[in-house]
PDB file of C-alpha atoms in Angstrom:
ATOM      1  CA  UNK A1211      21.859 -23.860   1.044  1.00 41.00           C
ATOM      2  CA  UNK A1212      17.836 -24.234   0.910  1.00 42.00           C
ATOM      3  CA  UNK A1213      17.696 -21.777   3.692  1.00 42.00           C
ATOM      4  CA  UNK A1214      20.217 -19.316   2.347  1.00 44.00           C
ATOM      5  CA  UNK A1215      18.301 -19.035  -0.890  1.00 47.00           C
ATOM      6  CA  UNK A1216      15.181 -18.555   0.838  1.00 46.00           C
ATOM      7  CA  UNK A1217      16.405 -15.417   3.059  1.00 42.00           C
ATOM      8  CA  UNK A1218      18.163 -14.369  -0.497  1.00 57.00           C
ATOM      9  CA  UNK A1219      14.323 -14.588  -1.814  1.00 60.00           C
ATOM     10  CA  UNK A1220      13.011 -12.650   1.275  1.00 65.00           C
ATOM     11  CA  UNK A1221      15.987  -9.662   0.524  1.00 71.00           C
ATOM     12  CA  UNK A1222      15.377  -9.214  -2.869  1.00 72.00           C
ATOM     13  CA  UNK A1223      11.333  -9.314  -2.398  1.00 72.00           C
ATOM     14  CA  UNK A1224      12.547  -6.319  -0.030  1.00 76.00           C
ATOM     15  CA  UNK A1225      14.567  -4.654  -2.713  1.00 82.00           C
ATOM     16  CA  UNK A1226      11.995  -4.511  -5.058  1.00 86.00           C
ATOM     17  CA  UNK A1227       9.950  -1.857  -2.790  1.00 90.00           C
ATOM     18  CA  UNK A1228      12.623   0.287  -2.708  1.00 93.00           C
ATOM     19  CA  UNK A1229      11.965   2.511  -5.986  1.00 96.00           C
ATOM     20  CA  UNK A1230       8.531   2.851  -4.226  1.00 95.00           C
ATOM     21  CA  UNK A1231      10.066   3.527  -0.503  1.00 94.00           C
ATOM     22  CA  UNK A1232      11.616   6.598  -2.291  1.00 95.00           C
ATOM     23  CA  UNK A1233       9.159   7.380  -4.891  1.00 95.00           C
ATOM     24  CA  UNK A1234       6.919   8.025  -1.564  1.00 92.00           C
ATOM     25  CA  UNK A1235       9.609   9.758   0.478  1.00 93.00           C
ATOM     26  CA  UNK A1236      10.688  12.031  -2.115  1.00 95.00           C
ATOM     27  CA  UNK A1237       7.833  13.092  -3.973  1.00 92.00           C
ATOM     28  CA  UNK A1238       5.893  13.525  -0.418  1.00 87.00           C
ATOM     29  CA  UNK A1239       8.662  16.139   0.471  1.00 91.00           C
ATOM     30  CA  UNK A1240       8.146  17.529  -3.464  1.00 92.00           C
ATOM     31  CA  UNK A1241      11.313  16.648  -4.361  1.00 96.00           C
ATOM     32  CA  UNK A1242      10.131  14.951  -7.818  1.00 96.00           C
ATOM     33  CA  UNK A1243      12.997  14.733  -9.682  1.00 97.00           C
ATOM     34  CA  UNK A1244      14.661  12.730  -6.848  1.00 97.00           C
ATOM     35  CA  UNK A1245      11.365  10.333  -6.459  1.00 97.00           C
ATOM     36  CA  UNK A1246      11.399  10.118 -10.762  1.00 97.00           C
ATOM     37  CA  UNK A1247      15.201   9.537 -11.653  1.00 97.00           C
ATOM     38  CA  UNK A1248      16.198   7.395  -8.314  1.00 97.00           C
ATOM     39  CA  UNK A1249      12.956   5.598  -8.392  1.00 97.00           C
ATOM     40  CA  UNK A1250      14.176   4.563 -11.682  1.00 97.00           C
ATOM     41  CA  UNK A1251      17.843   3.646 -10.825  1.00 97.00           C
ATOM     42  CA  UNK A1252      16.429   1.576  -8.124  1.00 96.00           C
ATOM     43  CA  UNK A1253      14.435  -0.259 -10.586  1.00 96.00           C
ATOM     44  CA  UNK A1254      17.202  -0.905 -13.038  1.00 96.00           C
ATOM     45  CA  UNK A1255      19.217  -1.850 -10.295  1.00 94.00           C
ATOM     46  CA  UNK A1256      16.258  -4.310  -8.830  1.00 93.00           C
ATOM     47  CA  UNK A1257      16.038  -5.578 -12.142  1.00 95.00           C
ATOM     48  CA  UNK A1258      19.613  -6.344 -12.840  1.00 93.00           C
ATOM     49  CA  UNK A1259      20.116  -8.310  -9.634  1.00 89.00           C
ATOM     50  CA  UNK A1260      16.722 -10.431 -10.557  1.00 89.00           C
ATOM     51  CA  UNK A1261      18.055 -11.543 -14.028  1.00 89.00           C
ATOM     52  CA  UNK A1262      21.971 -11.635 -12.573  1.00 87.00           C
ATOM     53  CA  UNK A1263      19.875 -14.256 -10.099  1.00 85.00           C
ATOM     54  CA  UNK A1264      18.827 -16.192 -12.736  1.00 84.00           C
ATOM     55  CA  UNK A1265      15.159 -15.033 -11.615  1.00 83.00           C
ATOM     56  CA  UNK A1266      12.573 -14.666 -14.682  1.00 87.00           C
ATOM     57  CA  UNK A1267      11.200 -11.000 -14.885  1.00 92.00           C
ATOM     58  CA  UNK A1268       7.706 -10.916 -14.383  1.00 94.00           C
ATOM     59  CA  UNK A1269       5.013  -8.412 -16.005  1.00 96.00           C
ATOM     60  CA  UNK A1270       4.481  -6.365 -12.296  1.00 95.00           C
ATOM     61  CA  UNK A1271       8.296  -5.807 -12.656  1.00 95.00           C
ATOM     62  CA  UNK A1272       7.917  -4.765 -16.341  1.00 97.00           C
ATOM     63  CA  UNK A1273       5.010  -2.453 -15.466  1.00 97.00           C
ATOM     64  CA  UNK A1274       6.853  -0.927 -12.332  1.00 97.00           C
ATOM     65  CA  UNK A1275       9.605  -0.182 -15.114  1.00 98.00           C
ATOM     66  CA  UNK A1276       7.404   1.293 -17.160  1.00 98.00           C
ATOM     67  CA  UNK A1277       6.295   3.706 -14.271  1.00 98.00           C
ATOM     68  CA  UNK A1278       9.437   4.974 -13.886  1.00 98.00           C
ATOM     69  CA  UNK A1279      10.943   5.578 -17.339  1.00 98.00           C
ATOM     70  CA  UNK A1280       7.568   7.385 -17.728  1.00 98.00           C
ATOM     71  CA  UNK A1281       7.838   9.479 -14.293  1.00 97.00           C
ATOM     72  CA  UNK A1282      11.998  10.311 -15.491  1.00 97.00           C
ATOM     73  CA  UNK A1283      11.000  11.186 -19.334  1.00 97.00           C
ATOM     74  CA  UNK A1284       7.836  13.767 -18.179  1.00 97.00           C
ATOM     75  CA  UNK A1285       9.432  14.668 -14.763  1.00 97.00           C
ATOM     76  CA  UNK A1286      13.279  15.209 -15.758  1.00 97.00           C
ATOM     77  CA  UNK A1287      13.319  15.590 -19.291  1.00 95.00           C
ATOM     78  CA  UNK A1288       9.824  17.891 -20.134  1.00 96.00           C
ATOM     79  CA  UNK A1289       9.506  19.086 -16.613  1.00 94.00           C
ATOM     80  CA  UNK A1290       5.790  18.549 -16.917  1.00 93.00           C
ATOM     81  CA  UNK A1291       3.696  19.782 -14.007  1.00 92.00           C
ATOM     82  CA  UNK A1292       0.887  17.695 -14.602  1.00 93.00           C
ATOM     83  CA  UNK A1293       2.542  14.352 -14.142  1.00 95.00           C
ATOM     84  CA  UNK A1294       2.538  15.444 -10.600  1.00 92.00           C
ATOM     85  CA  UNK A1295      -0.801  15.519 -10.377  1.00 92.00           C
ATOM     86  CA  UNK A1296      -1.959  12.265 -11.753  1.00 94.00           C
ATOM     87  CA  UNK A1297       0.926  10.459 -10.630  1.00 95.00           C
ATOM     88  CA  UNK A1298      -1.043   7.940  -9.061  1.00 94.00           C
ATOM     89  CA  UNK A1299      -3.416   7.384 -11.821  1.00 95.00           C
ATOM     90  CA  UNK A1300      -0.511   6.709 -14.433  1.00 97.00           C
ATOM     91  CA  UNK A1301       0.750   4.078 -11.830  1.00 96.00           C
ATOM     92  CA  UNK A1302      -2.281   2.143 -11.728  1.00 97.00           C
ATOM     93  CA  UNK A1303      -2.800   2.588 -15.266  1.00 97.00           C
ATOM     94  CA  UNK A1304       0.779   0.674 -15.648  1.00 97.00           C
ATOM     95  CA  UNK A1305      -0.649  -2.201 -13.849  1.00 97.00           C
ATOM     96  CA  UNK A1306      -3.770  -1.903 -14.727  1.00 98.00           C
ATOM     97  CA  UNK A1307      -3.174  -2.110 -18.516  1.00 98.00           C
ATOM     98  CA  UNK A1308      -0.428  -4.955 -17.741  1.00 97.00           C
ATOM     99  CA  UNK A1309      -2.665  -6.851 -15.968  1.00 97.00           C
ATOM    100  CA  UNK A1310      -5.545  -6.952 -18.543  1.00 98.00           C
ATOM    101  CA  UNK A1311      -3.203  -7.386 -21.620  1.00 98.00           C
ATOM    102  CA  UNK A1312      -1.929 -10.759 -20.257  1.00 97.00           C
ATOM    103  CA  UNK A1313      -5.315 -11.792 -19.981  1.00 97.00           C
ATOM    104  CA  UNK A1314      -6.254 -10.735 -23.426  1.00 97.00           C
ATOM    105  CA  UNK A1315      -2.906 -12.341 -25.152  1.00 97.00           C
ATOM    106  CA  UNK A1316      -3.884 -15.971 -23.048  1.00 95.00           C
ATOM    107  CA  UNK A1317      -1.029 -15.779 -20.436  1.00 96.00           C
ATOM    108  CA  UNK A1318      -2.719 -14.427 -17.079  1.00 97.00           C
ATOM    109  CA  UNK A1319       0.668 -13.498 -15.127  1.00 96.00           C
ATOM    110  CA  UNK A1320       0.030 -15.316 -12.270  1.00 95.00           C
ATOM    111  CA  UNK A1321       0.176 -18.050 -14.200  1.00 95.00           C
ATOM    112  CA  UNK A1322       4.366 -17.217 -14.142  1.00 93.00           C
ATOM    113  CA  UNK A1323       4.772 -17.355  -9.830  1.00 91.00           C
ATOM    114  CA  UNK A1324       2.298 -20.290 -10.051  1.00 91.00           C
ATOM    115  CA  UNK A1325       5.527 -21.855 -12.276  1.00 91.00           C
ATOM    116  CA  UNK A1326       7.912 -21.522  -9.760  1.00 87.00           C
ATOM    117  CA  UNK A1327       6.570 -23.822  -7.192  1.00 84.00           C
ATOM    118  CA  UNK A1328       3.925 -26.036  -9.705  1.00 87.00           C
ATOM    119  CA  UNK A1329       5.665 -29.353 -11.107  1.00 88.00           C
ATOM    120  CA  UNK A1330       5.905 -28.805 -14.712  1.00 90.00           C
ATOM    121  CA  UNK A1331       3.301 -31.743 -15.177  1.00 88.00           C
ATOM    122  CA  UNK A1332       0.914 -29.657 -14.305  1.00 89.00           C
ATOM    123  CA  UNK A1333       1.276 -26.768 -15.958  1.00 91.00           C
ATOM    124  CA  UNK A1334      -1.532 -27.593 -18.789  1.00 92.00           C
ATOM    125  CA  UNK A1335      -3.639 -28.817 -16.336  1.00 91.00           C
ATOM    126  CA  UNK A1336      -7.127 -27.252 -16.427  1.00 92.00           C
ATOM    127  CA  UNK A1337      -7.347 -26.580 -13.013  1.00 92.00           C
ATOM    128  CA  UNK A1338      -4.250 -24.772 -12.765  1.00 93.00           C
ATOM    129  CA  UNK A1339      -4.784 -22.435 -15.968  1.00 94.00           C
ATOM    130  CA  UNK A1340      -8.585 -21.763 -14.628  1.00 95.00           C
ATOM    131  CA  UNK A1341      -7.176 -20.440 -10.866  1.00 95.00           C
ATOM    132  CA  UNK A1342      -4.305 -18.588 -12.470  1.00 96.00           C
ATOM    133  CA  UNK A1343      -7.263 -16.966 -15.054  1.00 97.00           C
ATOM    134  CA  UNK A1344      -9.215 -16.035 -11.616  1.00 96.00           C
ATOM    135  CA  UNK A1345      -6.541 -14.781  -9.962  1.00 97.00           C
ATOM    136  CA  UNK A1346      -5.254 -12.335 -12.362  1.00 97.00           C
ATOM    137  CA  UNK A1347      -8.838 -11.266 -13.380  1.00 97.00           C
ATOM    138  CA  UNK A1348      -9.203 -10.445  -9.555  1.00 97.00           C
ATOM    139  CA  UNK A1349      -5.702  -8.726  -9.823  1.00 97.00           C
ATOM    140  CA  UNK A1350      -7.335  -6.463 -13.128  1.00 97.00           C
ATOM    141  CA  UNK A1351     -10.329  -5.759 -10.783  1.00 97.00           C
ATOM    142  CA  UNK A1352      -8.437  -4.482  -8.005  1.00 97.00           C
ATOM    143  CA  UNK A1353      -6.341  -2.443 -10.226  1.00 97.00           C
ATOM    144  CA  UNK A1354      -8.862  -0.941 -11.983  1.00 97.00           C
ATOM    145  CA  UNK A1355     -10.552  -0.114  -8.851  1.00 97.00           C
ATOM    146  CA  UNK A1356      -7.446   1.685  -7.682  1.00 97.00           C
ATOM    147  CA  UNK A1357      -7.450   3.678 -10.956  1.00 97.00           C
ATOM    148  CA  UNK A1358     -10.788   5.296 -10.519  1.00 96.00           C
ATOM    149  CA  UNK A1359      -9.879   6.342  -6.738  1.00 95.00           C
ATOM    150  CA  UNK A1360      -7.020   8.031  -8.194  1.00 94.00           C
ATOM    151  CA  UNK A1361      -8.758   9.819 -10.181  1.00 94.00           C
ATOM    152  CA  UNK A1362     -11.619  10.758  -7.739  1.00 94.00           C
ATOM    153  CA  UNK A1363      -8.501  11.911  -5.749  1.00 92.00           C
ATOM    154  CA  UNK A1364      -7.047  14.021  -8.535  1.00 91.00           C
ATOM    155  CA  UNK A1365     -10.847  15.597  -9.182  1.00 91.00           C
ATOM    156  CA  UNK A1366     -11.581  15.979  -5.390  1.00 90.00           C
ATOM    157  CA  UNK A1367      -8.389  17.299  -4.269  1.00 81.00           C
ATOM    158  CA  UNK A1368      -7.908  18.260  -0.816  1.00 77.00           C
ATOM    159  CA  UNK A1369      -5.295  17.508   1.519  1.00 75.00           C
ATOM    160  CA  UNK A1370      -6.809  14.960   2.891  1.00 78.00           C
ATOM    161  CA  UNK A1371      -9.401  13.704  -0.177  1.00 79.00           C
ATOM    162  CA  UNK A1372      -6.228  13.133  -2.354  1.00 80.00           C
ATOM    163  CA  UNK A1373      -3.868  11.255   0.172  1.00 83.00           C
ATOM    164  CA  UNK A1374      -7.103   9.185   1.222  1.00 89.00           C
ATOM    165  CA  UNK A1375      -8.071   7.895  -2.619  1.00 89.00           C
ATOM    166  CA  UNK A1376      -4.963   8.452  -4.211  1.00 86.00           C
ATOM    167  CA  UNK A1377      -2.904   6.279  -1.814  1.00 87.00           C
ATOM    168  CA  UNK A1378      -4.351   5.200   1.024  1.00 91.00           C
ATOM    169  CA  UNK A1379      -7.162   3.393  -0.515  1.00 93.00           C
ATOM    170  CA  UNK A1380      -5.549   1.737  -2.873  1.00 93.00           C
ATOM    171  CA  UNK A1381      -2.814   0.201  -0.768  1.00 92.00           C
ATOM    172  CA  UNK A1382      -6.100  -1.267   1.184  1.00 94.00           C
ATOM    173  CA  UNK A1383      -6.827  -3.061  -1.882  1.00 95.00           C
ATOM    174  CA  UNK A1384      -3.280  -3.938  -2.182  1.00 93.00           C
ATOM    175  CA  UNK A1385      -3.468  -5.769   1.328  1.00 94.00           C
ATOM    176  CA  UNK A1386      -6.624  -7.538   0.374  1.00 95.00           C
ATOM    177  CA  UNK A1387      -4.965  -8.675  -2.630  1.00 94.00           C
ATOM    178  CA  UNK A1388      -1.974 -10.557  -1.426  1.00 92.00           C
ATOM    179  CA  UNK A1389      -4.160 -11.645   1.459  1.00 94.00           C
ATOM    180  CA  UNK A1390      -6.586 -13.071  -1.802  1.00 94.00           C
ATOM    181  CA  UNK A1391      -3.298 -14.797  -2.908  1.00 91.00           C
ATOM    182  CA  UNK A1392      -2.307 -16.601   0.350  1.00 90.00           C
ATOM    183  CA  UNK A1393      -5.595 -18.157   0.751  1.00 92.00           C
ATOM    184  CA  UNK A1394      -7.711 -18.498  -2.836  1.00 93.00           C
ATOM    185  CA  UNK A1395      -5.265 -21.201  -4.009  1.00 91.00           C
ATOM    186  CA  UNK A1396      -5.388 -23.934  -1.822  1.00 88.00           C
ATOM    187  CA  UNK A1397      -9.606 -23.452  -1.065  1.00 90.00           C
ATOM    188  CA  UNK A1398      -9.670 -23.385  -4.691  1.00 91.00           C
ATOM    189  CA  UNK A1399      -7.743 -26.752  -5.191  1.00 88.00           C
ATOM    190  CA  UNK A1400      -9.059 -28.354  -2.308  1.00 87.00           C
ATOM    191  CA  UNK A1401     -12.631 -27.630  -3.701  1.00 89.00           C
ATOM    192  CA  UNK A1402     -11.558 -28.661  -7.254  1.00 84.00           C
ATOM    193  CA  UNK A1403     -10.380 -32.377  -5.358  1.00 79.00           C
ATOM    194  CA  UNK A1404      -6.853 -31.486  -7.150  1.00 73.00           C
ATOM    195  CA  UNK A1405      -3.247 -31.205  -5.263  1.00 71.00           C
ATOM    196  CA  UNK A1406      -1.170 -28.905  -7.371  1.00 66.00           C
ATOM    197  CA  UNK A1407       1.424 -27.038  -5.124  1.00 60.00           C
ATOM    198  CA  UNK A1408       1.147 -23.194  -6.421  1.00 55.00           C
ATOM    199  CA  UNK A1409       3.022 -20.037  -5.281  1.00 51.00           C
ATOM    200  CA  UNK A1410       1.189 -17.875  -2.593  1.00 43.00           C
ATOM    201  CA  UNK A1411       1.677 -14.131  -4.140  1.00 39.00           C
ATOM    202  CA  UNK A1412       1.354 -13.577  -7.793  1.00 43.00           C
ATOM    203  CA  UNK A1413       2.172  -9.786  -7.475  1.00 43.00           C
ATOM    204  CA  UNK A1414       4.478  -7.249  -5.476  1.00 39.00           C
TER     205      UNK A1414
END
């Protein structure tokens, strides 16, 4: 049953890329109402299986939502042209501004993966709220970065500027930042002399 729950885990971490997998695909080929409208059924749907689960929402879920509702409400029902271009900015912006408001209100959101494996015990534990602070200010960083090489792309242009800062780029930082997740924690504890058992990847 462990094992079954755990390949259920790995399947549904899969399903949530799939408004992305076509956002990419369809918007690459131009076809934006496609990438706006099924990016956001995929979402819903994503979403729906996560709660019918019994699986918490968390804010990088929220924010992806927010993407999309915003793509299908400029995209499908103004037909704006401009969304187009920025795309990529608006998506980091989503995240971005996610990101930074759960450090502002006091509840970094790694602080909710860190739940899922931490015993309850230690949930108040100083240690444990001071990584989950770190990592999710290192999250906000590498978001933020992302947003200004969007932009860059969006005033440089180009077909190859663009792709390079708008996408590529970022999903570098993306890499870095789940490889961040798998190894900060336990240096971090180990360091701090404290044993708390803390989920590996705060963000998808």
């Amino acid at each position: 049953m462990a094992e079954q729950n755990k390949i259920s885990s790995r399947t549904i971490a899969l399903i949530s890329f799939a408004p992305w997998i076509l956002y990419g695909f369809a918007s690459g080929f131009n076809h934006w109402r496609i990438a706006a409208g099924g990016g956001l059924i995929l979402c819903l749907g994503f979403l729906a299986l996560t709660m019918r689960r019994g699986v918490s929402i968390k804010l990088p879920d929220w924010a992806m939502l927010a993407f999309f509702m915003i793509a299908a409400v400029m995209i499908i029902g103004l037909r704006s042209t401009a969304f187009t271009v920025y795309s990529a900015v608006v998506v980091w912006m989503c995240f971005a501004l996610a990101a930074w408001g759960s450090v502002a209100i006091g509840r970094p959101f790694t602080t909710a993966y860190a739940r899922e494996t931490a015993p309850p015990e230690f949930w108040e534990h100083p240690i444990f709220i001071r990584l989950n602070l770190l990592m999710t200010l290192v999250w906000c960083g590498l978001m933020t970065v992302n947003i200004g090489f969007a932009a860059i792309g969006v005033i440089v242009g180009g077909n190859l500027s663009k792709p390079l800062l708008s996408y590529a780029l970022p999903l570098v930082l993306l890499v870095a930042g789940f490889a961040f997740n798998n190894r900060f924690p336990a240096r971090y504890l180990a360091r701090s002399g404290v044993q708390i058992p803390v989920a590996s990847a705060p963000a998808a």
